mmCIF file of C-alpha atoms in Angstrom:
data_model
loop_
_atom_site.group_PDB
_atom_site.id
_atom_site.type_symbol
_atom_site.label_atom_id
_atom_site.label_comp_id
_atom_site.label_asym_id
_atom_site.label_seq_id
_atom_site.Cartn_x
_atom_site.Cartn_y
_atom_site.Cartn_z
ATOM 1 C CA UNK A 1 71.629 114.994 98.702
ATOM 2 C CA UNK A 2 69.026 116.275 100.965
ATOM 3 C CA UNK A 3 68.578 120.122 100.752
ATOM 4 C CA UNK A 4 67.097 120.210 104.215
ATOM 5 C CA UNK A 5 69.479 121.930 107.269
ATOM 6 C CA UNK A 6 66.699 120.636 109.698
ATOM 7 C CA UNK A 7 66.385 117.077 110.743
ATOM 8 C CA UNK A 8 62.992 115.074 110.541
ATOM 9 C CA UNK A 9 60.832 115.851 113.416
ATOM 10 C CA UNK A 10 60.615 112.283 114.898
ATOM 11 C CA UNK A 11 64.477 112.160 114.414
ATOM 12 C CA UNK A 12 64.941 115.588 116.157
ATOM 13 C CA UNK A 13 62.414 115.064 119.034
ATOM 14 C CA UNK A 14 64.589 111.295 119.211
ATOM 15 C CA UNK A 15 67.962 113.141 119.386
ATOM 16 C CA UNK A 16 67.200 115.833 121.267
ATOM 17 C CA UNK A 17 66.284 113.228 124.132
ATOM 18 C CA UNK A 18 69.217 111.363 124.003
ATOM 19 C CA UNK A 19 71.825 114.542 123.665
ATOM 20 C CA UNK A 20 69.700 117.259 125.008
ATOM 21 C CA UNK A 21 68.401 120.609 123.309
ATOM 22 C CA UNK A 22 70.184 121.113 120.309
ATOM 23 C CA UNK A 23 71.884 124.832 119.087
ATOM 24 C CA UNK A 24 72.469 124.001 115.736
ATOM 25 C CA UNK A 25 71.805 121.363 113.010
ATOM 26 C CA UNK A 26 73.833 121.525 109.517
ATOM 27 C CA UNK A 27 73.973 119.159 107.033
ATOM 28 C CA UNK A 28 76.768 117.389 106.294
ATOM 29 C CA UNK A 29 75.316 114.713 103.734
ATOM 30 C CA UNK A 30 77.549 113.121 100.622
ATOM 31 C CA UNK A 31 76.163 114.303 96.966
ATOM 32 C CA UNK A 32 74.031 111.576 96.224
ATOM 33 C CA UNK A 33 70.292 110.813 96.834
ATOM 34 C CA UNK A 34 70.348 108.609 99.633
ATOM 35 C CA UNK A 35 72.624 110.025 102.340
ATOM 36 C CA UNK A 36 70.906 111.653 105.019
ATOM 37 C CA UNK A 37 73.748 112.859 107.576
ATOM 38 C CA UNK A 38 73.593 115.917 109.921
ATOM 39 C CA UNK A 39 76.137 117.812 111.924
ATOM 40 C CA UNK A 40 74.163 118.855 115.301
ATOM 41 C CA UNK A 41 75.646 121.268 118.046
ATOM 42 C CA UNK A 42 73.969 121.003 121.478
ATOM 43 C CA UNK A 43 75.352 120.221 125.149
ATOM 44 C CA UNK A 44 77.142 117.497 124.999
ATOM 45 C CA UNK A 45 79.108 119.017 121.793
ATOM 46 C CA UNK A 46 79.369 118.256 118.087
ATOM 47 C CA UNK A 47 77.788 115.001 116.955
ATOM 48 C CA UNK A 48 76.546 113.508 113.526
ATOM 49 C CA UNK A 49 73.535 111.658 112.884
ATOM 50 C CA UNK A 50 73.328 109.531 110.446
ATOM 51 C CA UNK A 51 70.184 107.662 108.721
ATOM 52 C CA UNK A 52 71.631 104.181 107.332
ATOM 53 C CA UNK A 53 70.059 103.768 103.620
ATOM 54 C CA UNK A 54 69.284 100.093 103.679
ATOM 55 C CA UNK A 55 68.629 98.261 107.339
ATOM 56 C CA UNK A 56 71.589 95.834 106.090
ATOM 57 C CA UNK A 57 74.253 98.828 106.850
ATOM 58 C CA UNK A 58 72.721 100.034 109.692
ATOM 59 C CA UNK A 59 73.097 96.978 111.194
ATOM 60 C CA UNK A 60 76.805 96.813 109.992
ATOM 61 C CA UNK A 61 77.570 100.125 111.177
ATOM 62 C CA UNK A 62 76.495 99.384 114.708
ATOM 63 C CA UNK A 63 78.285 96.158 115.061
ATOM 64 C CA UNK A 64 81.126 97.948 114.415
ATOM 65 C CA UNK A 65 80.400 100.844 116.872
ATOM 66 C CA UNK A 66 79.642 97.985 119.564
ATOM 67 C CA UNK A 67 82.582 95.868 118.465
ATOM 68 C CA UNK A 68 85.497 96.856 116.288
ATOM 69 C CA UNK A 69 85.627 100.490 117.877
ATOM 70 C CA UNK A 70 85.095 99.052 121.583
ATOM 71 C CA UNK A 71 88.228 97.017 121.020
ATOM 72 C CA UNK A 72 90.322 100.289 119.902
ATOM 73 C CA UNK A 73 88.951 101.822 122.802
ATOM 74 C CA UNK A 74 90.281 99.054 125.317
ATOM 75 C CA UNK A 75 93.842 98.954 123.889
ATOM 76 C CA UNK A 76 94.022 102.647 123.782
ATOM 77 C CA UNK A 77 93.337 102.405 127.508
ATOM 78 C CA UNK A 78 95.819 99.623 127.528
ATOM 79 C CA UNK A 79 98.209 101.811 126.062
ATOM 80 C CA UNK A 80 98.069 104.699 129.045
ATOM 81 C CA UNK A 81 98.367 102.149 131.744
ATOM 82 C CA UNK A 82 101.587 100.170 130.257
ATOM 83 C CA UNK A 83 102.929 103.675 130.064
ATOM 84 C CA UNK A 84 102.516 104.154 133.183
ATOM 85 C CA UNK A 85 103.604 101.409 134.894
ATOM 86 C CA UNK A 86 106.907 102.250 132.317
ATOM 87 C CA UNK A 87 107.313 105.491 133.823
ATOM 88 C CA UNK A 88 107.019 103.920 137.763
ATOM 89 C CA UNK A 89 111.071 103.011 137.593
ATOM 90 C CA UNK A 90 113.487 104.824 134.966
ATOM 91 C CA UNK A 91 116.720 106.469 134.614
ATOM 92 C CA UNK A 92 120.261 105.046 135.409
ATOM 93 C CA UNK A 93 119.655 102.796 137.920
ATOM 94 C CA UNK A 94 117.407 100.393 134.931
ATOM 95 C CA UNK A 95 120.069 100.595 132.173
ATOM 96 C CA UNK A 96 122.456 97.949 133.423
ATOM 97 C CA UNK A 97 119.064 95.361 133.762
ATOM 98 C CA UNK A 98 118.153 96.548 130.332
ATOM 99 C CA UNK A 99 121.780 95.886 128.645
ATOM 100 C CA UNK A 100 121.902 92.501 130.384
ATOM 101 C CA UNK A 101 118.436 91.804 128.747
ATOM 102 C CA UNK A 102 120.064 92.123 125.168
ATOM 103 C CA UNK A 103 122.841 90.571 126.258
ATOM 104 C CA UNK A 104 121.153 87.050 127.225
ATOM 105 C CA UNK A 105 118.736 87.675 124.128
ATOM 106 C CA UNK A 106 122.208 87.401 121.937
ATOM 107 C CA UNK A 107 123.293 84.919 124.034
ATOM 108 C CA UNK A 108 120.619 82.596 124.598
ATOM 109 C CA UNK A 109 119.721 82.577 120.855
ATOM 110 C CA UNK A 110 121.662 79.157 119.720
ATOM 111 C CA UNK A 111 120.203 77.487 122.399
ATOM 112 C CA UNK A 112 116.862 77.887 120.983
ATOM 113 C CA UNK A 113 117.522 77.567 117.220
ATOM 114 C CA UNK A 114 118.954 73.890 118.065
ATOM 115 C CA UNK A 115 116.075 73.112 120.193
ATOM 116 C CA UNK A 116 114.007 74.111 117.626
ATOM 117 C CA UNK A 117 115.583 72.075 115.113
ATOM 118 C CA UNK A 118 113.735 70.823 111.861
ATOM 119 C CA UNK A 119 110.849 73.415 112.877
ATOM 120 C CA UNK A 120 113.665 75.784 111.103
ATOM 121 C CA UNK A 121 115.239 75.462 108.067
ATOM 122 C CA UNK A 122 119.369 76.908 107.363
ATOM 123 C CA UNK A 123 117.977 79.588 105.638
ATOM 124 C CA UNK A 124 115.414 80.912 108.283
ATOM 125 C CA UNK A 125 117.997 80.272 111.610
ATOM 126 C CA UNK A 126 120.788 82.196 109.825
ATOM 127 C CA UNK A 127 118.132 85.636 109.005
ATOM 128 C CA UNK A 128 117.032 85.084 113.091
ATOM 129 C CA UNK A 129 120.681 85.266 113.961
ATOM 130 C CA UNK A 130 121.049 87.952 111.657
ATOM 131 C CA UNK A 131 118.209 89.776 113.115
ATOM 132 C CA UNK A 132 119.292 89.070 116.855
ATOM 133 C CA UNK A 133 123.430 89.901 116.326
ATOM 134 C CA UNK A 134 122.644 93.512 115.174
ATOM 135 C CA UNK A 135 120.785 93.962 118.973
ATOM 136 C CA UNK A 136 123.698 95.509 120.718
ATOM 137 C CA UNK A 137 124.380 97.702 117.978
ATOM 138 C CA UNK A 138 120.951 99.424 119.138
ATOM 139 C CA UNK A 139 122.853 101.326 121.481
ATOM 140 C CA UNK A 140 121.317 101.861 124.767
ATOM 141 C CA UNK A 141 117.528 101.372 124.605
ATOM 142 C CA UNK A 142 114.810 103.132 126.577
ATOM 143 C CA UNK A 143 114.777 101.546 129.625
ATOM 144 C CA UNK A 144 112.516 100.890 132.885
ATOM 145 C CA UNK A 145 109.923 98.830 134.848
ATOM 146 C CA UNK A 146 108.518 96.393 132.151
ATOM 147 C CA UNK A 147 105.527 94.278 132.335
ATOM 148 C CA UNK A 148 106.877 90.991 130.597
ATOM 149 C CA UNK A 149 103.882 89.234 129.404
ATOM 150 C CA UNK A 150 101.873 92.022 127.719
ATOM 151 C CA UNK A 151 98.994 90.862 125.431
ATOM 152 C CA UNK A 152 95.391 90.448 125.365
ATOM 153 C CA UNK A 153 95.755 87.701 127.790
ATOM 154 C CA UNK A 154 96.449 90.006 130.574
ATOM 155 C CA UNK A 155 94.343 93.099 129.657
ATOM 156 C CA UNK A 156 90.442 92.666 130.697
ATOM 157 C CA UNK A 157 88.050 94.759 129.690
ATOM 158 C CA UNK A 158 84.710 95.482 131.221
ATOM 159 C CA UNK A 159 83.031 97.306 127.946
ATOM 160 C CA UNK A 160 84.198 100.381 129.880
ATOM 161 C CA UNK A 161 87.660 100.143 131.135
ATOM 162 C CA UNK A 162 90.604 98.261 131.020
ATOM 163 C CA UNK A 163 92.692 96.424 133.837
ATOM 164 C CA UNK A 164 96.112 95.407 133.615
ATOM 165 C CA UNK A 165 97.023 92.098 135.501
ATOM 166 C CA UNK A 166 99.551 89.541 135.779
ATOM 167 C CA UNK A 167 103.099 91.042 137.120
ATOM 168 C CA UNK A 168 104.758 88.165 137.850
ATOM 169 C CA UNK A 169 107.249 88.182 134.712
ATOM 170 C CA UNK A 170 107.800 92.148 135.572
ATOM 171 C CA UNK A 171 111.384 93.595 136.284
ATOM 172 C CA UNK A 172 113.736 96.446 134.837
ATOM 173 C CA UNK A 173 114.455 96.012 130.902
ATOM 174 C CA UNK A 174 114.245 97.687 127.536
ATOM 175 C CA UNK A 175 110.926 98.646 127.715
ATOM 176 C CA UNK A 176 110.278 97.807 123.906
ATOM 177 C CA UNK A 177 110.177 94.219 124.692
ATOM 178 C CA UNK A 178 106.342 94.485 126.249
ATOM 179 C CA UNK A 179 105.500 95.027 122.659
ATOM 180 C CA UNK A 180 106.521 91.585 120.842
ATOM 181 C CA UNK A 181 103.756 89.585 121.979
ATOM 182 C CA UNK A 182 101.259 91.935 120.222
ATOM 183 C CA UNK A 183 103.586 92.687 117.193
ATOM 184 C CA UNK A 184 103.404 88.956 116.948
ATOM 185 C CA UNK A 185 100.552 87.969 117.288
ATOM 186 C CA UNK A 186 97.597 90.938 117.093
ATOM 187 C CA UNK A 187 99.548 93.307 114.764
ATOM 188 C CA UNK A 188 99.220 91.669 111.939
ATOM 189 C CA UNK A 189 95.988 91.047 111.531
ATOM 190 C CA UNK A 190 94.535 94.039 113.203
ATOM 191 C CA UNK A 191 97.426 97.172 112.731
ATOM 192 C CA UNK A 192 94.298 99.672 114.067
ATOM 193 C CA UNK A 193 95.215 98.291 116.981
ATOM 194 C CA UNK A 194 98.998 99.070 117.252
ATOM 195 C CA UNK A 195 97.632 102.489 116.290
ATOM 196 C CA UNK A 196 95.049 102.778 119.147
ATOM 197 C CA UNK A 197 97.709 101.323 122.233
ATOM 198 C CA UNK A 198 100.146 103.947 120.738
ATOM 199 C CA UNK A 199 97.656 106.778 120.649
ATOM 200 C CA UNK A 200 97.314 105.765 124.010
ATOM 201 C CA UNK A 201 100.940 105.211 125.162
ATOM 202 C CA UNK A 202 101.591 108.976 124.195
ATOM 203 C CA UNK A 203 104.689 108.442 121.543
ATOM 204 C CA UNK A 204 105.345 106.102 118.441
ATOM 205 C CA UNK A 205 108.599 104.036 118.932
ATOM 206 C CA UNK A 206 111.688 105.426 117.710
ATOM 207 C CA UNK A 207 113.845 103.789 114.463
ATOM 208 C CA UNK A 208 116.199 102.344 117.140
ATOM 209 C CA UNK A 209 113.405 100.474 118.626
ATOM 210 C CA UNK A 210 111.632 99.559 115.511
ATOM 211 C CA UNK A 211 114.324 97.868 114.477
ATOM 212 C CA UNK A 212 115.100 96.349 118.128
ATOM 213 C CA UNK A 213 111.126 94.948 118.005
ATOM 214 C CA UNK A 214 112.308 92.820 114.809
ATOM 215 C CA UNK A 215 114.980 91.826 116.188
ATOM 216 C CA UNK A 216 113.620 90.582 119.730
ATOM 217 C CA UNK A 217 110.497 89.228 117.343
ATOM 218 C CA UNK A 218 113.055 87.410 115.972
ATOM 219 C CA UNK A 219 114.692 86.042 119.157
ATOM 220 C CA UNK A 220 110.864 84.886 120.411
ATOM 221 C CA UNK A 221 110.061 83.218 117.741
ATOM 222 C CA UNK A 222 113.297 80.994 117.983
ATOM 223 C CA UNK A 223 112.056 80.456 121.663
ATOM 224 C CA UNK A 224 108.480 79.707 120.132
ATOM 225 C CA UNK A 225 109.593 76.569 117.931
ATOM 226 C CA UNK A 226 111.815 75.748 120.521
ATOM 227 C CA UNK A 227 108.989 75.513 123.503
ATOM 228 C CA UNK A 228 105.615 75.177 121.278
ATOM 229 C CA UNK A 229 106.623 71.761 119.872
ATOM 230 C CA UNK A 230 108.064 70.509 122.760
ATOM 231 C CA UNK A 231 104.928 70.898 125.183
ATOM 232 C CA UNK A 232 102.456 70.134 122.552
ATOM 233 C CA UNK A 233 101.137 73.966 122.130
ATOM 234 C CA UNK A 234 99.984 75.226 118.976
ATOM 235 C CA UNK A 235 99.666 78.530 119.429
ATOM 236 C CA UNK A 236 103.144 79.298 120.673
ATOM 237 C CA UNK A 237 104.055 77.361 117.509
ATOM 238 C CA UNK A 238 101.814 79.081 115.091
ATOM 239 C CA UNK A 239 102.854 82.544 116.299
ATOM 240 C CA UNK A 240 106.916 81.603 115.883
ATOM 241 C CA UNK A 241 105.838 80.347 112.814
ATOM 242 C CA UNK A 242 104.713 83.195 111.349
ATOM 243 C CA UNK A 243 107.166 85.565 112.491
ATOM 244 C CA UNK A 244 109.494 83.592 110.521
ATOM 245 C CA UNK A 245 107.805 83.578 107.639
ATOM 246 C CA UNK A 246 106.731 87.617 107.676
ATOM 247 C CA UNK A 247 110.676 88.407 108.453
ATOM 248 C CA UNK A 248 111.727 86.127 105.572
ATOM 249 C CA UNK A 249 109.428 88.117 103.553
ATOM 250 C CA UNK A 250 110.242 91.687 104.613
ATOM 251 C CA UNK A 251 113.555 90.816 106.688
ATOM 252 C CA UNK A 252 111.544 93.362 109.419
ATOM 253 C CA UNK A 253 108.312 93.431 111.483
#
């Protein structure tokens, strides 16, 4: 560890013009010979700079600054703006939508599972139907103006700032159903994301709607075998696919 509280002149003199005169420098490095990380106080706030041992991981690191944390960034911001346009119509007036919603999700289920067909074995259409017949058992769900086709699709992102588009599927419902797509198909594979679109969103989803997720999860990917054969797409496919196979594994999302 570096015993030095004072950063390398050519690294100060660097800093300094990128953050402005700096009030205090402290060193924050690990306990081994090679880290080199400071804590410096100055204008713009608290920062740390950080020397990369080998060129290999400072290369890393800043592919993942320019990438990885970029993306958390955009679906943060996606996360405020599907709030808001959730907030635009609530109350009363939404609920009856909302309860119809679950109602044709129940409903409409069958219809799916035997257009499906062999894309489903017994076993996996009686867990969906499982999944789908405890919906109105929910309760009443948190209800208002949803956005209907929510996923990465539909959010663009400028390396700055994110824009919503594509209302056409929008009307009143349970507002946890703008979340399937991306617990379906993102999620999985990238669960900082659910993190960062709730951080932005302002609340984590409640048990109720946890559970109401799986279950419309399970609904879409009934529709998903039913339509992504059909019309020759493989990606609808894939995605009802593997909902299947994660909720015969853990029986939730």
């Amino acid at each position: 560890m570096t015993d030095s509280t004072r950063l390398p002149s050519p690294l100060h003199a660097w800093v300094e013009s990128v953050l402005g005169p700096l009030d205090g420098v402290r060193d924050s490095s690990h306990d081994r010979d090679n880290s080199q990380v400071w804590r410096v106080t100055g204008p713009a706030g608290d920062h740390y700079v950080k020397v990369a041992p080998k060129p290999i991981l400072y290369t890393r690191e800043t592919s993942a600054y320019r990438v990885a944390v970029r993306r958390r960034t955009a679906h943060r911001q996606a996360g405020q703006l599907l709030r808001r346009f959730h907030n635009a119509m609530t109350g009363p007036l939404v609920q009856p939508e909302a309860d119809r919603v679950v109602e044709n999700t129940v409903t409409g289920l069958d219809k799916h599972l035997a257009e499906a067909g062999t894309h489903l074995s017994a076993t996996e259409a009686d867990l969906l139907r499982h999944l789908v017949s405890a919906l109105p058992g929910c309760g009443p769900l948190p209800a208002g103006w949803r956005h209907g086709d929510f996923w990465e699709r539909n959010l663009l992102w400028n390396g700055q700032r994110c824009t919503l588009i594509d209302f056409e599927r929008s009307e009143p419902g349970p507002l946890v159903t703008d979340f399937v797509k991306l617990a379906t198909s993102l999620w999985p594979d990238h669960p900082e994301l659910r993190t960062a679109l709730f951080e932005g969103y302002g609340r984590p989803l409640s048990e109720t709607e946890e559970y109401a997720l799986t279950a419309f999860a399970a609904a879409d990917a009934a529709s998903a075998l039913a339509y992504g054969p059909r019309h020759g797409d493989p990606f609808v496919t894939a995605r009802g696919r593997r909902t299947v196979e994660r909720l015969l594994q853990e029986d939730r999302l």
